[in-house]
Amino acid sequence: MLQMNNIKKVFRTDLVETHALRDFSLQVEEGEFVAVTGPSGSGKTTFLNITGMLETFDGGTYMLDGQDVKGLNDKQRSRLRNEKIGFIFQSFNLIPDLNLFDNVDVPLRYRGFSSKERKQRIENALERVGLSARLKHLPSQLSGGQQQRVAIARALAGEPRFLLADEPTGNLDSLMARQVMQLLEEINQQGTTIIMVTHDSELARRAHRNIHIVDGQVSDYQDLQPVLEVAEA
Amino acid sequence: MLEIRPILSALSRQKSRTLLILLQIAITFAVVVNSIAIVKQRLDMMGRATGIDEAHLLSLNINAIDENYNFKQNIHADLEMLRNTPGVEDAVVINQVPLSGSGDSSSVAASQEQFDKFENFGAGFFMADNHIINTLGVKIIEGRNFTAEEVEYTAARANAKVTIITKSLADKLFPEGDALGKKVYLGGDLQPTIVGIIERQAGSWVHHPILFDNMLFPIVRLNRFHRVLIRVKTTQDLNRILAEVEDKLIKRNNQRVITSINSMEELKASSYSGDNAMTKILWTVSILLIIITALGIVGIVSFNVNQRTKQIGTRRALGAQKSDIQKYFITENILLTSIGLTIGCIICIGLNMVLVEKYSATPIDWQYFPIGIGLMLTLGILSVWWPARKAANISPTIATQTT
Amino acid sequence: MFKYYLMLSWLSVKRTPMLTALMVLAIGLGISVTMTVLTVNYLMGKDPIPEKSHQLFHVQLYTYGKDRSNPRSADGYPYQVTYQDAMNLSRSEIPNRKTRSLQTGYSVIPSSSDSSPFMETARAIDSDFFAMFKVPFIYGGAWESSVDTKAKQVVVLGKEINDRLFKGENSVGKQVNLNSNLYTVVGVIDDWQPAIHYYDLNNNHFGDTQQIFVPFSLLPVLELPSWGNNNGWKTETINTYQDKLNSEQMWNQFWVELESPQQKEKFQAWLEGYVEQQKQLGRFEHENAGGSLKDVVEWMDYNNVVSDDNTILVGLAFMFLAVCLINTIGLLLAKFLRRAPEVGVRRALGASQGEIFVQHLVDVGLIGLAGGTLGLLLGQLGLWGIKQLYANYHQLVYMDMTLVVLAILIAIGSSVVAGLYPAWKICRTNPSIYLKIQ
């Protein structure tokens, strides 16, 4: 499903060279729910950006759903991202001027669906997150948890194979965080592969598999920490 | 506490925006300073003293229709009637009207030899009777006026024995200052003696370098078409005479057409209309340019303030006072403006060199630079004032908010 | 997708109304000032008779004595010719058409006693003049060419004066009293108002055209006065009109129509021959003595029809436009960069750089369209202002199709130039940095 081999990413400024990722290898199978943890600056974000094809990498190979990402141009990468990947961010990143309907509409527009199909998908997606009654509301009129659910609906509307979640509960209080987490698990159970970056170990433990990044590499000892318990919802 | 270094480093991190503001300030400065210099030059030109009683002069043309029109008799009768009209100071029949844009000129030299060698000067060639001095309202500073006996009435080219010339022409012909009593040479046997020197008198072509080099001759040309110049006593008289003079002349003899009844002010305005238009256009362009640039600065600085809200809040939280924040933005603006003006001075001088080289403009006086710089700095500070105050009013609590 | 971009642009206008207004104003002002100045400049310099401007030639002769030249002309040639040269030149059989020309004037005496006499400038010309300069007739036509050698008191009237004297009726065959002489009307021309009086650049370049046209051959007969420039360089005693006709004074103009370069070459050779012949007679003493042919475009250029002031204004107007565009670029950068986080989100949701670029170009295009429209409107205001400032420009100041198209091109060009860089810059920003914190 997703296969990274020896990915290398170097950031250069005039003064320093930072190896954000070095010989990073990872394989994720279809239907998995993987949590990626690691201290600040370990390369989590770089990993996410490369996975989402928002950034290019300097070495190694990355196969997404059987397609070699390296060598794709911006247009092809954007297309692939639009079709296969849904993004969920810590700060929701809803577009403040657009109402819920139009926010969820954004990725569908770039996919080029007909207006009928878009409408259908938007309504379905918002229903799935329990917000179908608020199509015309602006993001600012919603609570943080509701905003994140809209963001999830937006990520789901295009029916991607992958969800990339970056600290999805970081800006939420614990009750809302739990609700969002539950929603993600549901989605995962329905077949969508999820990769979630977090530094909340409790959340991480609810994933099928934990990957710990240290200094731009997958730390070995993550395998030594099997998932011992599933936290109660 | 001038925070020049941090400002500079902040500016260098947004190169394109900084460069755009610099360019804008520089071009605005160059255009405005050059425009003001041209405007000033034109205003000076239009404001030159003409030496004549501009405010109280009017002129008109008479074209006789009648085959048997007696020129001399009619001219005498016209002038007598005009000179006796209440409110009229004096009047003459004249070949050309000062500042009107049309007239006669001739070459003149200080000796026959010089004339033959083309070492001569151009000069306006005025012909009228001995009332001309009083009608123009010019001042004789040396010598005398023409006498009535010296005046010739002729249809042909007259052979004047005497002339009165302007001081500016006298100084060119006789740099020693001994023009009075000398003969001047205009070709052929036209070799009049200078009997009087006028302090200053404008000729007909306001854009010609010989505008103030003029000669008067005591000749009245007996032509079907002739011009009349009338001097009145007051401005009220001027308007009255302008309104009634045609009727008066036609009533005296209707075998002619009177045209082009104009006050000297109108003639002058018409001769300078291009310059007048140029000054107005340049004013408009300069003011619009200043407004655009000022609004541009307001827009960009407001944007910067918005972008840096958090940073400003942090500064406030760390103890910066409102005045420090405001000072930061104003200092930043002064710095930007100063760099912009330095580039602007170079563009300005370059532009002026092109204008001087190709379009006979005058070089800019150095005084315009400090004036322009002062203007632009004031403009910059005024434009930045409001967004800077907005910045100063940002609450320090922003710093502790996470979103 | 275009509709979607339009919707997004509208949203962004609503979000930043002041900034948008400022940009529209900047583009609008820049375009209006440039267009106003360009219009005047373009119409002044425009070829007034493009279909034959390269076949009509103004003839100049270097008749000056030794060491003399015209200090104001580029090649030292005098602008006009003497009467005797005008007469001699008109004897050449080479040109298809030719005309002598002089500005003169009359007292017009209406036949009805209740209207009073008035003065009019007039033009003394040969019969070819009308065909050469494509003067349109309403009634009648030019006088017969025989009149050009054997003077007759005939006249061609302008529409305006025909309206005034004959209430617009066909006046051919009727008589007009000019300076107490009766002239028979042979033709009435339609309103003929070339923006530039290119056929006589010695006098006012602009303004109304003459209303009275009479045969040049009347000059010696009726001693028609010159109402234009008379330039002399030689000391001559001129007491009578005959003296003036025989003198070296330059007060006439001469135009020829030469259809082909061969014909022009032939006439040029004829001119050189004429100069040689005159040299034998003791004239043309200058070492540069010769003849010069300038076509309409060259003649206008030679006479600086487009004044220095106009050229300066065009330069300044473009600098003004540059400032307005730089201003707009700055504001657009600000506007777009403020939107960078949203762009980051869109990129993450699958928008390509190209889509982001097009979206912002649509944004810029809308602003350019609004600015261009504002510019055209303000430009009309500017032209109105120019008309107020220059009394004799009223024939000159209007926008023809070329200018409207030019205005639209400048508007589009300006906004594209202003918008390309910001749009390119925003589509190139790395989206990931805006996704972390908003």
JSON list of C-alpha atoms in Angstrom, two decimals, chain A residues 21-128:
[
{"chain": "A", "resi": 21, "resn": "LEU", "atom": "CA", "xyz": [15.11, 12.08, 7.38]},
{"chain": "A", "resi": 22, "resn": "ARG", "atom": "CA", "xyz": [17.90, 9.65, 6.85]},
{"chain": "A", "resi": 23, "resn": "ASP", "atom": "CA", "xyz": [17.47, 6.12, 5.47]},
{"chain": "A", "resi": 24, "resn": "PHE", "atom": "CA", "xyz": [13.88, 6.23, 6.49]},
{"chain": "A", "resi": 25, "resn": "SER", "atom": "CA", "xyz": [12.02, 3.06, 5.60]},
{"chain": "A", "resi": 26, "resn": "LEU", "atom": "CA", "xyz": [8.46, 2.18, 6.31]},
{"chain": "A", "resi": 27, "resn": "GLN", "atom": "CA", "xyz": [5.76, -0.07, 5.00]},
{"chain": "A", "resi": 28, "resn": "VAL", "atom": "CA", "xyz": [2.09, 0.40, 5.70]},
{"chain": "A", "resi": 29, "resn": "GLU", "atom": "CA", "xyz": [-0.50, -2.17, 4.69]},
{"chain": "A", "resi": 30, "resn": "GLU", "atom": "CA", "xyz": [-4.00, -1.48, 3.55]},
{"chain": "A", "resi": 31, "resn": "GLY", "atom": "CA", "xyz": [-6.43, -0.92, 6.40]},
{"chain": "A", "resi": 32, "resn": "GLU", "atom": "CA", "xyz": [-3.75, -0.26, 8.98]},
{"chain": "A", "resi": 33, "resn": "PHE", "atom": "CA", "xyz": [-4.00, 2.50, 11.58]},
{"chain": "A", "resi": 34, "resn": "VAL", "atom": "CA", "xyz": [-0.45, 3.63, 12.21]},
{"chain": "A", "resi": 35, "resn": "ALA", "atom": "CA", "xyz": [0.57, 6.18, 14.81]},
{"chain": "A", "resi": 36, "resn": "VAL", "atom": "CA", "xyz": [3.83, 8.03, 14.32]},
{"chain": "A", "resi": 37, "resn": "THR", "atom": "CA", "xyz": [5.40, 9.46, 17.42]},
{"chain": "A", "resi": 38, "resn": "GLY", "atom": "CA", "xyz": [8.63, 11.15, 18.25]},
{"chain": "A", "resi": 39, "resn": "PRO", "atom": "CA", "xyz": [10.05, 14.18, 19.98]},
{"chain": "A", "resi": 40, "resn": "SER", "atom": "CA", "xyz": [9.88, 17.66, 18.40]},
{"chain": "A", "resi": 41, "resn": "GLY", "atom": "CA", "xyz": [12.32, 18.00, 15.55]},
{"chain": "A", "resi": 42, "resn": "SER", "atom": "CA", "xyz": [12.62, 14.30, 15.05]},
{"chain": "A", "resi": 43, "resn": "GLY", "atom": "CA", "xyz": [11.31, 14.49, 11.48]},
{"chain": "A", "resi": 44, "resn": "LYS", "atom": "CA", "xyz": [7.63, 13.63, 12.04]},
{"chain": "A", "resi": 45, "resn": "THR", "atom": "CA", "xyz": [6.38, 16.61, 10.06]},
{"chain": "A", "resi": 46, "resn": "THR", "atom": "CA", "xyz": [8.83, 16.03, 7.26]},
{"chain": "A", "resi": 47, "resn": "PHE", "atom": "CA", "xyz": [7.68, 12.44, 7.11]},
{"chain": "A", "resi": 48, "resn": "LEU", "atom": "CA", "xyz": [4.07, 13.57, 6.88]},
{"chain": "A", "resi": 49, "resn": "ASN", "atom": "CA", "xyz": [4.81, 16.18, 4.21]},
{"chain": "A", "resi": 50, "resn": "ILE", "atom": "CA", "xyz": [6.68, 13.67, 2.10]},
{"chain": "A", "resi": 51, "resn": "THR", "atom": "CA", "xyz": [3.98, 11.08, 2.58]},
{"chain": "A", "resi": 52, "resn": "GLY", "atom": "CA", "xyz": [1.40, 13.64, 1.48]},
{"chain": "A", "resi": 53, "resn": "MET", "atom": "CA", "xyz": [3.67, 14.69, -1.41]},
{"chain": "A", "resi": 54, "resn": "LEU", "atom": "CA", "xyz": [3.72, 18.26, -0.20]},
{"chain": "A", "resi": 55, "resn": "GLU", "atom": "CA", "xyz": [7.47, 18.02, -0.22]},
{"chain": "A", "resi": 56, "resn": "THR", "atom": "CA", "xyz": [9.91, 16.19, -2.41]},
{"chain": "A", "resi": 57, "resn": "PHE", "atom": "CA", "xyz": [12.69, 14.00, -1.05]},
{"chain": "A", "resi": 58, "resn": "ASP", "atom": "CA", "xyz": [16.35, 13.73, -1.89]},
{"chain": "A", "resi": 59, "resn": "GLY", "atom": "CA", "xyz": [16.92, 9.99, -2.01]},
{"chain": "A", "resi": 60, "resn": "GLY", "atom": "CA", "xyz": [15.26, 6.61, -1.69]},
{"chain": "A", "resi": 61, "resn": "THR", "atom": "CA", "xyz": [12.01, 5.37, -3.13]},
{"chain": "A", "resi": 62, "resn": "TYR", "atom": "CA", "xyz": [8.41, 5.95, -2.22]},
{"chain": "A", "resi": 63, "resn": "MET", "atom": "CA", "xyz": [5.65, 3.82, -3.69]},
{"chain": "A", "resi": 64, "resn": "LEU", "atom": "CA", "xyz": [2.09, 4.93, -3.02]},
{"chain": "A", "resi": 65, "resn": "ASP", "atom": "CA", "xyz": [-0.58, 2.41, -3.92]},
{"chain": "A", "resi": 66, "resn": "GLY", "atom": "CA", "xyz": [1.79, 0.81, -6.38]},
{"chain": "A", "resi": 67, "resn": "GLN", "atom": "CA", "xyz": [2.86, 4.09, -7.99]},
{"chain": "A", "resi": 68, "resn": "ASP", "atom": "CA", "xyz": [6.39, 5.43, -7.82]},
{"chain": "A", "resi": 69, "resn": "VAL", "atom": "CA", "xyz": [6.10, 9.00, -6.57]},
{"chain": "A", "resi": 70, "resn": "LYS", "atom": "CA", "xyz": [9.57, 10.03, -7.54]},
{"chain": "A", "resi": 71, "resn": "GLY", "atom": "CA", "xyz": [9.67, 11.68, -10.93]},
{"chain": "A", "resi": 72, "resn": "LEU", "atom": "CA", "xyz": [6.04, 12.78, -10.88]},
{"chain": "A", "resi": 73, "resn": "ASN", "atom": "CA", "xyz": [5.56, 16.43, -11.70]},
{"chain": "A", "resi": 74, "resn": "ASP", "atom": "CA", "xyz": [3.57, 18.80, -9.55]},
{"chain": "A", "resi": 75, "resn": "LYS", "atom": "CA", "xyz": [0.39, 18.27, -11.50]},
{"chain": "A", "resi": 76, "resn": "GLN", "atom": "CA", "xyz": [0.60, 14.48, -11.24]},
{"chain": "A", "resi": 77, "resn": "ARG", "atom": "CA", "xyz": [1.46, 14.62, -7.57]},
{"chain": "A", "resi": 78, "resn": "SER", "atom": "CA", "xyz": [-1.44, 16.99, -6.91]},
{"chain": "A", "resi": 79, "resn": "ARG", "atom": "CA", "xyz": [-3.77, 14.67, -8.75]},
{"chain": "A", "resi": 80, "resn": "LEU", "atom": "CA", "xyz": [-2.52, 11.66, -6.78]},
{"chain": "A", "resi": 81, "resn": "ARG", "atom": "CA", "xyz": [-2.83, 13.54, -3.51]},
{"chain": "A", "resi": 82, "resn": "ASN", "atom": "CA", "xyz": [-6.32, 14.63, -4.38]},
{"chain": "A", "resi": 83, "resn": "GLU", "atom": "CA", "xyz": [-7.44, 11.11, -5.21]},
{"chain": "A", "resi": 84, "resn": "LYS", "atom": "CA", "xyz": [-5.66, 8.99, -2.67]},
{"chain": "A", "resi": 85, "resn": "ILE", "atom": "CA", "xyz": [-4.98, 11.14, 0.36]},
{"chain": "A", "resi": 86, "resn": "GLY", "atom": "CA", "xyz": [-7.12, 13.01, 2.85]},
{"chain": "A", "resi": 87, "resn": "PHE", "atom": "CA", "xyz": [-5.46, 15.47, 5.23]},
{"chain": "A", "resi": 88, "resn": "ILE", "atom": "CA", "xyz": [-6.46, 16.27, 8.77]},
{"chain": "A", "resi": 89, "resn": "PHE", "atom": "CA", "xyz": [-4.58, 18.99, 10.63]},
{"chain": "A", "resi": 90, "resn": "GLN", "atom": "CA", "xyz": [-4.07, 19.96, 14.22]},
{"chain": "A", "resi": 91, "resn": "SER", "atom": "CA", "xyz": [-5.53, 23.42, 13.63]},
{"chain": "A", "resi": 92, "resn": "PHE", "atom": "CA", "xyz": [-8.29, 22.09, 11.34]},
{"chain": "A", "resi": 93, "resn": "ASN", "atom": "CA", "xyz": [-7.32, 24.51, 8.56]},
{"chain": "A", "resi": 94, "resn": "LEU", "atom": "CA", "xyz": [-10.84, 25.15, 7.42]},
{"chain": "A", "resi": 95, "resn": "ILE", "atom": "CA", "xyz": [-11.09, 28.08, 5.03]},
{"chain": "A", "resi": 96, "resn": "PRO", "atom": "CA", "xyz": [-12.72, 30.77, 7.13]},
{"chain": "A", "resi": 97, "resn": "ASP", "atom": "CA", "xyz": [-14.64, 32.46, 4.31]},
{"chain": "A", "resi": 98, "resn": "LEU", "atom": "CA", "xyz": [-16.29, 29.31, 3.08]},
{"chain": "A", "resi": 99, "resn": "ASN", "atom": "CA", "xyz": [-19.27, 27.68, 4.74]},
{"chain": "A", "resi": 100, "resn": "LEU", "atom": "CA", "xyz": [-19.20, 23.99, 5.65]},
{"chain": "A", "resi": 101, "resn": "PHE", "atom": "CA", "xyz": [-20.59, 22.90, 2.33]},
{"chain": "A", "resi": 102, "resn": "ASP", "atom": "CA", "xyz": [-18.01, 24.88, 0.37]},
{"chain": "A", "resi": 103, "resn": "ASN", "atom": "CA", "xyz": [-15.18, 23.75, 2.64]},
{"chain": "A", "resi": 104, "resn": "VAL", "atom": "CA", "xyz": [-15.95, 20.11, 2.03]},
{"chain": "A", "resi": 105, "resn": "ASP", "atom": "CA", "xyz": [-16.37, 20.98, -1.63]},
{"chain": "A", "resi": 106, "resn": "VAL", "atom": "CA", "xyz": [-12.74, 22.13, -2.05]},
{"chain": "A", "resi": 107, "resn": "PRO", "atom": "CA", "xyz": [-11.05, 18.78, -2.86]},
{"chain": "A", "resi": 108, "resn": "LEU", "atom": "CA", "xyz": [-14.02, 17.70, -4.99]},
{"chain": "A", "resi": 109, "resn": "ARG", "atom": "CA", "xyz": [-13.66, 20.80, -7.15]},
{"chain": "A", "resi": 110, "resn": "TYR", "atom": "CA", "xyz": [-10.10, 19.89, -7.94]},
{"chain": "A", "resi": 111, "resn": "ARG", "atom": "CA", "xyz": [-11.20, 16.34, -8.73]},
{"chain": "A", "resi": 112, "resn": "GLY", "atom": "CA", "xyz": [-13.57, 17.69, -11.35]},
{"chain": "A", "resi": 113, "resn": "PHE", "atom": "CA", "xyz": [-16.77, 15.93, -10.27]},
{"chain": "A", "resi": 114, "resn": "SER", "atom": "CA", "xyz": [-20.09, 17.11, -11.62]},
{"chain": "A", "resi": 115, "resn": "SER", "atom": "CA", "xyz": [-22.03, 19.42, -9.36]},
{"chain": "A", "resi": 116, "resn": "LYS", "atom": "CA", "xyz": [-24.59, 16.73, -8.69]},
{"chain": "A", "resi": 117, "resn": "GLU", "atom": "CA", "xyz": [-21.99, 14.23, -7.57]},
{"chain": "A", "resi": 118, "resn": "ARG", "atom": "CA", "xyz": [-20.24, 16.85, -5.46]},
{"chain": "A", "resi": 119, "resn": "LYS", "atom": "CA", "xyz": [-23.47, 17.72, -3.69]},
{"chain": "A", "resi": 120, "resn": "GLN", "atom": "CA", "xyz": [-24.15, 14.05, -2.99]},
{"chain": "A", "resi": 121, "resn": "ARG", "atom": "CA", "xyz": [-20.68, 13.44, -1.63]},
{"chain": "A", "resi": 122, "resn": "ILE", "atom": "CA", "xyz": [-20.65, 16.58, 0.52]},
{"chain": "A", "resi": 123, "resn": "GLU", "atom": "CA", "xyz": [-23.96, 15.70, 2.11]},
{"chain": "A", "resi": 124, "resn": "ASN", "atom": "CA", "xyz": [-22.83, 12.13, 2.72]},
{"chain": "A", "resi": 125, "resn": "ALA", "atom": "CA", "xyz": [-19.53, 13.20, 4.22]},
{"chain": "A", "resi": 126, "resn": "LEU", "atom": "CA", "xyz": [-21.12, 15.75, 6.55]},
{"chain": "A", "resi": 127, "resn": "GLU", "atom": "CA", "xyz": [-23.72, 13.22, 7.58]},
{"chain": "A", "resi": 128, "resn": "ARG", "atom": "CA", "xyz": [-21.01, 10.77, 8.41]}
]
